[in-house]
Amino acid sequence: MQKVRFVNPQKQYQDHKEEFIAAFDDVLSRGAIVMQNDLSDFEETFARFCGVKHAVGVNSGTSAIWLGLRAAGVKPGDEVLTVAHTFIATISEIYLVGATPTLLDVGNDYNMDPKLLEKALTPNTTAIEPVHLNGHLCDMEFIMDFAQRKGLLVIEDAAQALGASLRLADGSVKKAGSFGNAGCFSLYWAKALGGWGNNGVLVTNDDSVADKARFMRYNGEDRQTRKFYYHSHNLLMDNLHAALLNVKMKYFPRWLERRREIAALYHNGLRDVSPVQTPHFDDNRYTDIYTNYVIRAERRDELKKYLDDNGIETLVSWPSPTYSEPLFADPKLNSEYGGQPRLVSESGAINTLPNTEKICREVISLPLYPELSDEEAGHVVQTIKSFYSIETGET
Ligand SMILES: Cc1ncc(COP(=O)(O)O)c(C=O)c1O
């Protein structure tokens, strides 16, 4: 049986092994363990790639979100507008800075439905935390305009969207992370740009947010004067990780092209498979990076099992909404934080988000990474077709 991995870091390592080993050897031979040139070089390249002034390397996307909220100025007692259809870190970090999340329903692009912002606003709302899920940007033109009119901070959860862009009405093109007061990226190993371990980056155009983030990523210390200004954590990105990421950064633009090629193969192969909806939104203002290639599928759980049985690994992100996790379902568990999140949907229901729930029942992510071959992508398409008993031919 042909096996198709969901991700394949070993293949990437084999393809660039000499360069990774050389970077490793160079860093350890120099004894360059923390806060060295490899980190500052990486931050410079990363900032340039995102089209922002500053990048601050940290040890995970979760840390970048906490830092982004704190450095941008979200305070205890604040309400932050975000979504439930996301990884838990988006929401937990809001609680961990002492604020409370309000969870908006999502649209058909899996992202925050911006029409709900007005309805979600209260006098305590100070910030929006949009999540650019699956490598597709939120409607940032609308969100930024709303935030500016209402005087709200914007902290982008760009964990899944490094390199995704949007063409604005004035013709300019902006990338994920460059819209708000801070942008927060995950370089978790399975992301489009994954480190060899956990890594993350905060980006910003605001000098004061950058300074504060740099102090707060290392216990609140000004590394120049050795004075401490904030209570914080140790969130540093290790220099070795930065050196390994510098190797990957050289290939990253090419890897993004390859991700789009594979997405096109899936799109062409599956567009006539009526029980499946592919993630193409026919809006050429958006350039996606397909961190996940998510389809909506009838009989999703049966399809997943069929693909598993046929050696094809897939992922369901996520089978149930975050607000139904034990953490929220049992109010005792959440009571030491800022209380239960408020849910905001078009229907006005107080304990459910209808689109979020429906998406959780239907989504499944297919294997997609630069090292995946055309033949493997074709095999995934054929196997999905055979599940739905559709005549398979050339894809
Ligand atoms: C949308 C989103 N936010 C935040 C995170 C947290 O990033 P990390 O795993 O690097 O801490 C992730 C990673 O899975 C994510 O997908």
Short mmCIF file of C-alpha atoms and ligand atoms in Angstrom, two decimals:
data_model
loop_
_atom_site.label_atom_id
_atom_site.label_comp_id
_atom_site.label_asym_id
_atom_site.label_seq_id
_atom_site.Cartn_x
_atom_site.Cartn_y
_atom_site.Cartn_z
CA MET A 1 0.00 0.00 0.00
CA GLN A 2 1.35 3.45 -0.88
CA LYS A 3 1.79 5.56 2.25
CA VAL A 4 1.42 9.36 2.20
CA ARG A 5 2.67 11.16 5.29
CA PHE A 6 0.79 14.22 6.59
CA VAL A 7 4.08 16.02 7.15
CA ASN A 8 7.57 14.85 6.32
CA PRO A 9 10.36 16.70 8.16
CA GLN A 10 12.79 13.83 7.51
CA LYS A 11 12.56 14.44 3.77
CA GLN A 12 13.30 18.15 4.20
CA TYR A 13 16.28 17.28 6.38
CA GLN A 14 17.65 14.83 3.82
CA ASP A 15 17.24 17.39 1.01
CA HIS A 16 19.37 20.01 2.83
CA LYS A 17 21.33 17.87 5.28
CA GLU A 18 24.80 19.29 4.59
CA GLU A 19 23.64 22.86 5.16
CA PHE A 20 21.88 22.01 8.44
CA ILE A 21 24.91 20.13 9.74
CA ALA A 22 27.21 22.99 8.72
CA ALA A 23 25.01 25.53 10.56
CA PHE A 24 24.89 23.32 13.66
CA ASP A 25 28.65 22.82 13.62
CA ASP A 26 29.32 26.52 13.08
CA VAL A 27 27.12 27.64 16.02
CA LEU A 28 28.47 25.08 18.48
CA SER A 29 32.08 25.60 17.39
CA ARG A 30 31.70 29.30 18.10
CA GLY A 31 29.93 28.63 21.41
CA ALA A 32 27.27 31.05 20.14
CA ILE A 33 24.39 29.89 22.32
CA VAL A 34 22.05 32.84 22.95
CA MET A 35 21.46 36.32 21.51
CA GLN A 36 24.08 36.05 18.77
CA ASN A 37 24.30 37.23 15.16
CA ASP A 38 22.40 34.20 13.88
CA LEU A 39 19.34 35.41 15.79
CA SER A 40 19.66 39.04 14.72
CA ASP A 41 20.27 37.96 11.08
CA PHE A 42 17.19 35.77 11.22
CA GLU A 43 15.11 38.59 12.69
CA GLU A 44 16.27 40.99 9.98
CA THR A 45 15.43 38.55 7.18
CA PHE A 46 12.08 37.70 8.77
CA ALA A 47 11.10 41.37 9.18
CA ARG A 48 12.05 42.11 5.56
CA PHE A 49 10.05 39.12 4.36
CA CYS A 50 6.94 40.30 6.24
CA GLY A 51 7.40 43.93 5.21
CA VAL A 52 7.68 45.23 8.79
CA LYS A 53 10.26 47.16 10.82
CA HIS A 54 10.91 44.70 13.64
CA ALA A 55 10.92 40.96 14.27
CA VAL A 56 11.55 39.47 17.72
CA GLY A 57 12.38 35.76 17.86
CA VAL A 58 10.82 33.73 20.68
CA ASN A 59 10.40 30.10 21.64
CA SER A 60 6.86 29.44 20.31
CA GLY A 61 3.82 30.95 18.66
CA THR A 62 2.04 30.75 22.00
CA SER A 63 4.76 32.93 23.54
CA ALA A 64 4.53 35.35 20.60
CA ILE A 65 0.79 35.80 21.22
CA TRP A 66 1.24 36.42 24.95
CA LEU A 67 4.03 38.87 24.18
CA GLY A 68 2.00 40.55 21.42
CA LEU A 69 -0.99 41.10 23.72
CA ARG A 70 1.19 42.39 26.58
CA ALA A 71 3.53 44.54 24.49
CA ALA A 72 0.67 46.08 22.49
CA GLY A 73 -1.03 47.08 25.75
CA VAL A 74 -3.88 44.64 26.50
CA LYS A 75 -4.56 44.86 30.25
CA PRO A 76 -6.36 42.89 32.95
CA GLY A 77 -10.12 43.43 32.67
CA ASP A 78 -10.03 44.11 28.92
CA GLU A 79 -12.19 42.21 26.45
CA VAL A 80 -10.53 40.90 23.29
CA LEU A 81 -12.53 39.91 20.19
CA THR A 82 -11.35 36.68 18.56
CA VAL A 83 -12.71 33.35 17.27
CA ALA A 84 -13.45 29.91 18.68
CA HIS A 85 -12.33 28.08 15.52
CA THR A 86 -8.63 28.17 16.34
CA PHE A 87 -5.92 26.53 18.39
CA ILE A 88 -6.48 26.99 22.12
CA ALA A 89 -3.40 29.25 22.50
CA THR A 90 -5.24 32.09 20.72
CA ILE A 91 -7.75 32.15 23.57
CA SER A 92 -5.64 31.01 26.53
CA GLU A 93 -3.11 33.80 26.07
CA ILE A 94 -5.92 36.36 26.35
CA TYR A 95 -6.83 34.88 29.74
CA LEU A 96 -3.17 34.73 30.73
CA VAL A 97 -2.75 38.50 30.34
CA GLY A 98 -5.81 38.92 32.58
CA ALA A 99 -8.28 39.79 29.81
CA THR A 100 -11.41 37.92 28.65
CA PRO A 101 -12.04 36.65 25.12
CA THR A 102 -15.23 37.19 23.16
CA LEU A 103 -15.55 34.49 20.51
CA LEU A 104 -17.04 35.45 17.15
CA ASP A 105 -18.45 32.96 14.68
CA VAL A 106 -16.53 32.39 11.46
CA GLY A 107 -17.45 32.72 7.80
CA ASN A 108 -16.99 30.27 4.94
CA ASP A 109 -13.30 31.16 4.76
CA TYR A 110 -12.96 29.71 8.32
CA ASN A 111 -11.93 33.16 9.59
CA MET A 112 -13.57 35.75 11.83
CA ASP A 113 -16.84 37.02 10.36
CA PRO A 114 -16.14 40.77 10.39
CA LYS A 115 -19.86 41.60 10.20
CA LEU A 116 -20.11 40.46 13.82
CA LEU A 117 -17.56 42.95 15.18
CA GLU A 118 -20.07 45.73 15.81
CA LYS A 119 -22.40 43.35 17.64
CA ALA A 120 -19.54 41.98 19.78
CA LEU A 121 -18.28 45.36 20.96
CA THR A 122 -18.76 46.44 24.60
CA PRO A 123 -17.31 49.42 26.52
CA ASN A 124 -14.61 47.02 27.83
CA THR A 125 -13.43 45.90 24.40
CA THR A 126 -9.89 47.11 23.77
CA ALA A 127 -8.52 44.77 21.11
CA ILE A 128 -9.19 42.42 18.21
CA GLU A 129 -7.15 39.25 17.75
CA PRO A 130 -7.95 38.02 14.23
CA VAL A 131 -6.65 34.53 13.33
CA HIS A 132 -5.50 33.98 9.75
CA LEU A 133 -6.38 30.31 9.67
CA ASN A 134 -4.91 27.78 7.23
CA GLY A 135 -2.74 30.43 5.57
CA HIS A 136 -5.63 32.62 4.38
CA LEU A 137 -5.84 36.20 5.63
CA CYS A 138 -8.88 37.56 7.43
CA ASP A 139 -10.64 40.50 5.81
CA MET A 140 -7.98 42.83 7.23
CA GLU A 141 -9.08 45.85 5.24
CA PHE A 142 -12.45 45.78 7.02
CA ILE A 143 -11.00 44.78 10.39
CA MET A 144 -8.34 47.52 10.41
CA ASP A 145 -10.85 50.14 9.36
CA PHE A 146 -13.21 49.03 12.14
CA ALA A 147 -10.38 48.97 14.72
CA GLN A 148 -9.23 52.47 13.75
CA ARG A 149 -12.75 53.87 13.96
CA LYS A 150 -13.31 52.31 17.40
CA GLY A 151 -9.80 52.91 18.78
CA LEU A 152 -9.02 49.21 19.23
CA LEU A 153 -5.65 47.47 19.23
CA VAL A 154 -5.10 44.69 16.69
CA ILE A 155 -2.91 41.71 17.54
CA GLU A 156 -2.81 39.28 14.62
CA ASP A 157 -2.61 35.58 15.33
CA ALA A 158 -0.63 34.91 12.17
CA ALA A 159 0.62 31.54 13.47
CA GLN A 160 -0.52 29.80 10.27
CA ALA A 161 -0.02 32.56 7.73
CA LEU A 162 3.63 33.46 7.17
CA GLY A 163 3.76 34.94 3.66
CA ALA A 164 0.00 35.10 3.06
CA SER A 165 -1.00 38.46 1.58
CA LEU A 166 -3.89 40.73 0.68
CA ARG A 167 -4.09 43.41 -2.06
CA LEU A 168 -5.79 46.49 -0.64
CA ALA A 169 -8.15 48.88 -2.41
CA ASP A 170 -5.24 51.30 -3.04
CA GLY A 171 -3.36 48.52 -4.89
CA SER A 172 -0.73 47.95 -2.20
CA VAL A 173 -0.06 44.40 -1.04
CA LYS A 174 0.39 43.64 2.66
CA LYS A 175 1.48 40.45 4.31
CA ALA A 176 0.18 38.69 7.43
CA GLY A 177 1.45 40.28 10.62
CA SER A 178 2.02 43.71 9.06
CA PHE A 179 -1.47 45.14 9.59
CA GLY A 180 -1.94 45.41 13.34
CA ASN A 181 0.02 46.63 16.37
CA ALA A 182 1.70 43.22 16.52
CA GLY A 183 1.73 40.03 14.46
CA CYS A 184 2.41 36.66 16.07
CA PHE A 185 3.85 33.70 14.18
CA SER A 186 4.34 30.08 15.09
CA LEU A 187 7.38 28.30 13.71
CA TYR A 188 6.26 25.01 15.24
CA TRP A 189 8.02 22.24 13.31
CA ALA A 190 4.96 21.28 11.24
CA LYS A 191 4.15 24.83 10.10
CA ALA A 192 4.98 26.16 6.61
CA LEU A 193 8.23 27.53 8.06
CA GLY A 194 8.84 25.18 10.96
CA GLY A 195 11.94 25.23 13.11
CA TRP A 196 13.57 22.04 14.27
CA GLY A 197 11.46 22.25 17.41
CA ASN A 198 9.24 25.00 18.79
CA ASN A 199 9.87 28.57 17.68
CA GLY A 200 7.87 31.75 17.19
CA VAL A 201 8.25 35.37 16.12
CA LEU A 202 6.56 38.65 17.02
CA VAL A 203 6.60 41.35 14.33
CA THR A 204 5.64 45.01 14.58
CA ASN A 205 6.09 48.40 12.94
CA ASP A 206 5.86 50.12 16.33
CA ASP A 207 9.25 50.88 17.94
CA SER A 208 7.83 50.92 21.47
CA VAL A 209 6.06 47.55 21.02
CA ALA A 210 9.33 46.11 19.67
CA ASP A 211 11.38 47.47 22.60
CA LYS A 212 8.91 46.17 25.14
CA ALA A 213 8.75 42.76 23.43
CA ARG A 214 12.56 42.53 23.40
CA PHE A 215 12.72 43.24 27.14
CA MET A 216 9.81 40.93 27.92
CA ARG A 217 11.15 37.97 25.98
CA TYR A 218 13.90 37.76 28.57
CA ASN A 219 12.47 38.37 32.04
CA GLY A 220 11.82 42.06 31.39
CA GLU A 221 15.51 42.89 31.12
CA ASP A 222 17.11 45.61 29.04
CA ARG A 223 20.03 43.51 27.80
CA GLN A 224 22.16 46.61 27.26
CA THR A 225 21.89 48.13 30.75
CA ARG A 226 21.09 44.84 32.57
CA LYS A 227 18.19 46.62 34.33
CA PHE A 228 14.79 44.93 34.74
CA TYR A 229 11.60 46.74 33.73
CA TYR A 230 8.77 44.14 33.57
CA HIS A 231 7.66 40.91 35.24
CA SER A 232 7.92 38.39 32.48
CA HIS A 233 9.11 34.97 31.35
CA ASN A 234 12.15 33.60 29.58
CA LEU A 235 10.87 33.22 26.02
CA LEU A 236 14.10 33.46 24.02
CA MET A 237 14.59 31.80 20.66
CA ASP A 238 17.85 29.86 20.98
CA ASN A 239 20.62 30.95 18.66
CA LEU A 240 21.01 27.43 17.26
CA HIS A 241 17.34 27.39 16.21
CA ALA A 242 17.82 30.78 14.53
CA ALA A 243 20.85 29.47 12.62
CA LEU A 244 18.86 26.46 11.38
CA LEU A 245 15.97 28.75 10.43
CA ASN A 246 18.41 30.91 8.45
CA VAL A 247 19.06 27.85 6.26
CA LYS A 248 15.32 27.33 5.77
CA MET A 249 14.59 31.01 5.05
CA LYS A 250 16.65 30.76 1.84
CA TYR A 251 14.28 28.15 0.47
CA PHE A 252 11.05 29.45 1.98
CA PRO A 253 9.81 31.55 -1.00
CA ARG A 254 10.33 28.54 -3.26
CA TRP A 255 8.57 26.27 -0.74
CA LEU A 256 5.56 28.60 -0.77
CA GLU A 257 5.37 28.36 -4.57
CA ARG A 258 5.43 24.58 -4.30
CA ARG A 259 2.65 24.66 -1.67
CA ARG A 260 0.52 26.64 -4.13
CA GLU A 261 1.29 24.17 -6.93
CA ILE A 262 0.10 21.26 -4.78
CA ALA A 263 -3.00 23.21 -3.74
CA ALA A 264 -3.77 23.72 -7.45
CA LEU A 265 -3.39 19.96 -8.05
CA TYR A 266 -5.88 19.24 -5.26
CA HIS A 267 -8.22 21.94 -6.50
CA ASN A 268 -8.21 20.66 -10.08
CA GLY A 269 -8.50 17.06 -8.96
CA LEU A 270 -11.36 17.61 -6.53
CA ARG A 271 -13.39 20.41 -8.06
CA ASP A 272 -15.91 18.04 -9.65
CA VAL A 273 -16.23 15.86 -6.58
CA SER A 274 -19.52 17.24 -5.34
CA PRO A 275 -19.41 15.88 -1.74
CA VAL A 276 -16.19 17.87 -1.27
CA GLN A 277 -15.72 21.64 -1.07
CA THR A 278 -12.19 22.86 -1.80
CA PRO A 279 -10.71 25.94 -0.12
CA HIS A 280 -10.65 28.36 -3.03
CA PHE A 281 -12.51 31.55 -2.56
CA ASP A 282 -12.16 33.03 -6.06
CA ASP A 283 -11.04 36.37 -4.67
CA ASN A 284 -7.77 37.28 -6.35
CA ARG A 285 -6.97 39.94 -3.74
CA TYR A 286 -5.84 37.11 -1.45
CA THR A 287 -2.68 35.03 -1.86
CA ASP A 288 -2.82 31.98 0.39
CA ILE A 289 0.03 29.83 1.65
CA TYR A 290 -1.98 26.68 2.45
CA THR A 291 -0.48 25.96 5.83
CA ASN A 292 -3.31 23.44 5.83
CA TYR A 293 -5.21 22.32 2.74
CA VAL A 294 -8.64 22.03 4.31
CA ILE A 295 -11.61 20.55 2.47
CA ARG A 296 -15.15 20.30 3.75
CA ALA A 297 -16.36 16.77 3.17
CA GLU A 298 -19.63 14.89 3.47
CA ARG A 299 -19.29 11.87 5.81
CA ARG A 300 -16.00 13.38 7.01
CA ASP A 301 -15.25 10.82 9.74
CA GLU A 302 -15.83 7.89 7.37
CA LEU A 303 -13.63 9.56 4.76
CA LYS A 304 -10.87 10.05 7.33
CA LYS A 305 -11.01 6.38 8.30
CA TYR A 306 -10.96 5.31 4.65
CA LEU A 307 -7.89 7.47 3.97
CA ASP A 308 -6.20 6.12 7.13
CA ASP A 309 -6.95 2.55 6.04
CA ASN A 310 -5.40 3.35 2.68
CA GLY A 311 -2.18 4.73 4.17
CA ILE A 312 -2.98 8.44 3.77
CA GLU A 313 -2.47 10.54 6.88
CA THR A 314 -4.84 13.47 7.43
CA LEU A 315 -5.69 15.83 10.27
CA VAL A 316 -8.96 17.21 11.62
CA SER A 317 -8.45 20.70 13.04
CA TRP A 318 -10.60 20.75 15.06
CA PRO A 319 -13.33 18.15 15.66
CA SER A 320 -15.07 20.29 18.30
CA PRO A 321 -15.12 24.01 19.10
CA THR A 322 -12.68 25.30 21.71
CA TYR A 323 -15.55 26.45 23.96
CA SER A 324 -16.67 22.84 24.42
CA GLU A 325 -13.29 21.77 25.82
CA PRO A 326 -13.46 20.65 29.48
CA LEU A 327 -11.68 23.90 30.38
CA PHE A 328 -14.82 25.86 29.44
CA ALA A 329 -17.53 23.24 29.77
CA ASP A 330 -16.71 22.98 33.49
CA PRO A 331 -16.97 26.58 34.77
CA LYS A 332 -14.96 25.63 37.88
CA LEU A 333 -11.87 25.03 35.75
CA ASN A 334 -12.09 28.43 34.14
CA SER A 335 -13.26 30.34 37.19
CA GLU A 336 -9.80 31.43 38.33
CA TYR A 337 -9.40 33.27 35.04
CA GLY A 338 -11.66 36.02 33.70
CA GLY A 339 -14.90 34.01 33.46
CA GLN A 340 -16.62 32.32 30.55
CA PRO A 341 -16.11 33.69 27.03
CA ARG A 342 -19.05 35.42 25.39
CA LEU A 343 -20.13 33.85 22.07
CA VAL A 344 -21.30 36.10 19.23
CA SER A 345 -23.03 34.80 16.10
CA GLU A 346 -25.54 36.00 13.55
CA SER A 347 -28.26 33.88 15.19
CA GLY A 348 -27.67 35.52 18.57
CA ALA A 349 -27.49 32.13 20.36
CA ILE A 350 -25.61 32.48 23.64
CA ASN A 351 -24.06 29.03 23.95
CA THR A 352 -23.23 28.01 20.39
CA LEU A 353 -21.61 29.33 17.22
CA PRO A 354 -23.50 27.64 14.36
CA ASN A 355 -20.90 28.05 11.57
CA THR A 356 -18.05 27.06 13.87
CA GLU A 357 -19.94 23.91 14.91
CA LYS A 358 -20.72 22.98 11.30
CA ILE A 359 -17.13 23.48 10.20
CA CYS A 360 -15.89 21.27 13.05
CA ARG A 361 -18.09 18.46 11.70
CA GLU A 362 -16.95 18.80 8.08
CA VAL A 363 -13.28 19.82 7.85
CA ILE A 364 -10.34 17.58 7.10
CA SER A 365 -6.79 18.66 6.13
CA LEU A 366 -4.96 16.79 3.36
CA PRO A 367 -1.19 16.26 3.22
CA LEU A 368 0.55 19.35 1.83
CA TYR A 369 4.24 20.19 2.09
CA PRO A 370 6.86 21.15 -0.51
CA GLU A 371 8.38 17.67 -0.57
CA LEU A 372 5.05 16.01 -1.48
CA SER A 373 5.26 14.73 -5.07
CA ASP A 374 2.66 15.37 -7.79
CA GLU A 375 2.14 11.63 -7.89
CA GLU A 376 1.39 11.50 -4.14
CA ALA A 377 -1.08 14.39 -4.42
CA GLY A 378 -2.72 12.56 -7.36
CA HIS A 379 -2.96 9.42 -5.26
CA VAL A 380 -4.73 11.36 -2.47
CA VAL A 381 -7.24 12.71 -5.02
CA GLN A 382 -7.89 9.25 -6.52
CA THR A 383 -8.41 7.74 -3.08
CA ILE A 384 -10.94 10.45 -2.13
CA LYS A 385 -12.75 9.83 -5.41
CA SER A 386 -12.81 6.11 -4.83
CA PHE A 387 -14.31 6.71 -1.34
CA TYR A 388 -17.18 8.58 -2.96
CA SER A 389 -17.37 5.90 -5.70
CA ILE A 390 -16.46 8.39 -8.38
CA GLU A 391 -14.90 7.02 -11.57
CA THR A 392 -11.14 7.66 -11.25
CA GLY A 393 -9.18 8.69 -14.30
CA GLU A 394 -6.13 10.92 -14.73
CA THR A 395 -6.14 13.88 -12.35
C1 LIG B 1 -3.82 29.54 15.05
C2 LIG B 1 -2.70 29.18 16.00
N1 LIG B 1 -2.43 30.01 17.02
C3 LIG B 1 -1.43 29.74 17.88
C4 LIG B 1 -0.64 28.62 17.75
C5 LIG B 1 0.42 28.35 18.77
O1 LIG B 1 1.70 28.22 18.21
P1 LIG B 1 2.82 27.29 18.88
O2 LIG B 1 2.39 25.87 18.70
O3 LIG B 1 4.06 27.61 18.11
O4 LIG B 1 2.93 27.67 20.31
C6 LIG B 1 -0.88 27.74 16.70
C7 LIG B 1 -0.05 26.53 16.52
O5 LIG B 1 -0.50 25.43 16.38
C8 LIG B 1 -1.95 28.01 15.80
O6 LIG B 1 -2.23 27.19 14.78
#
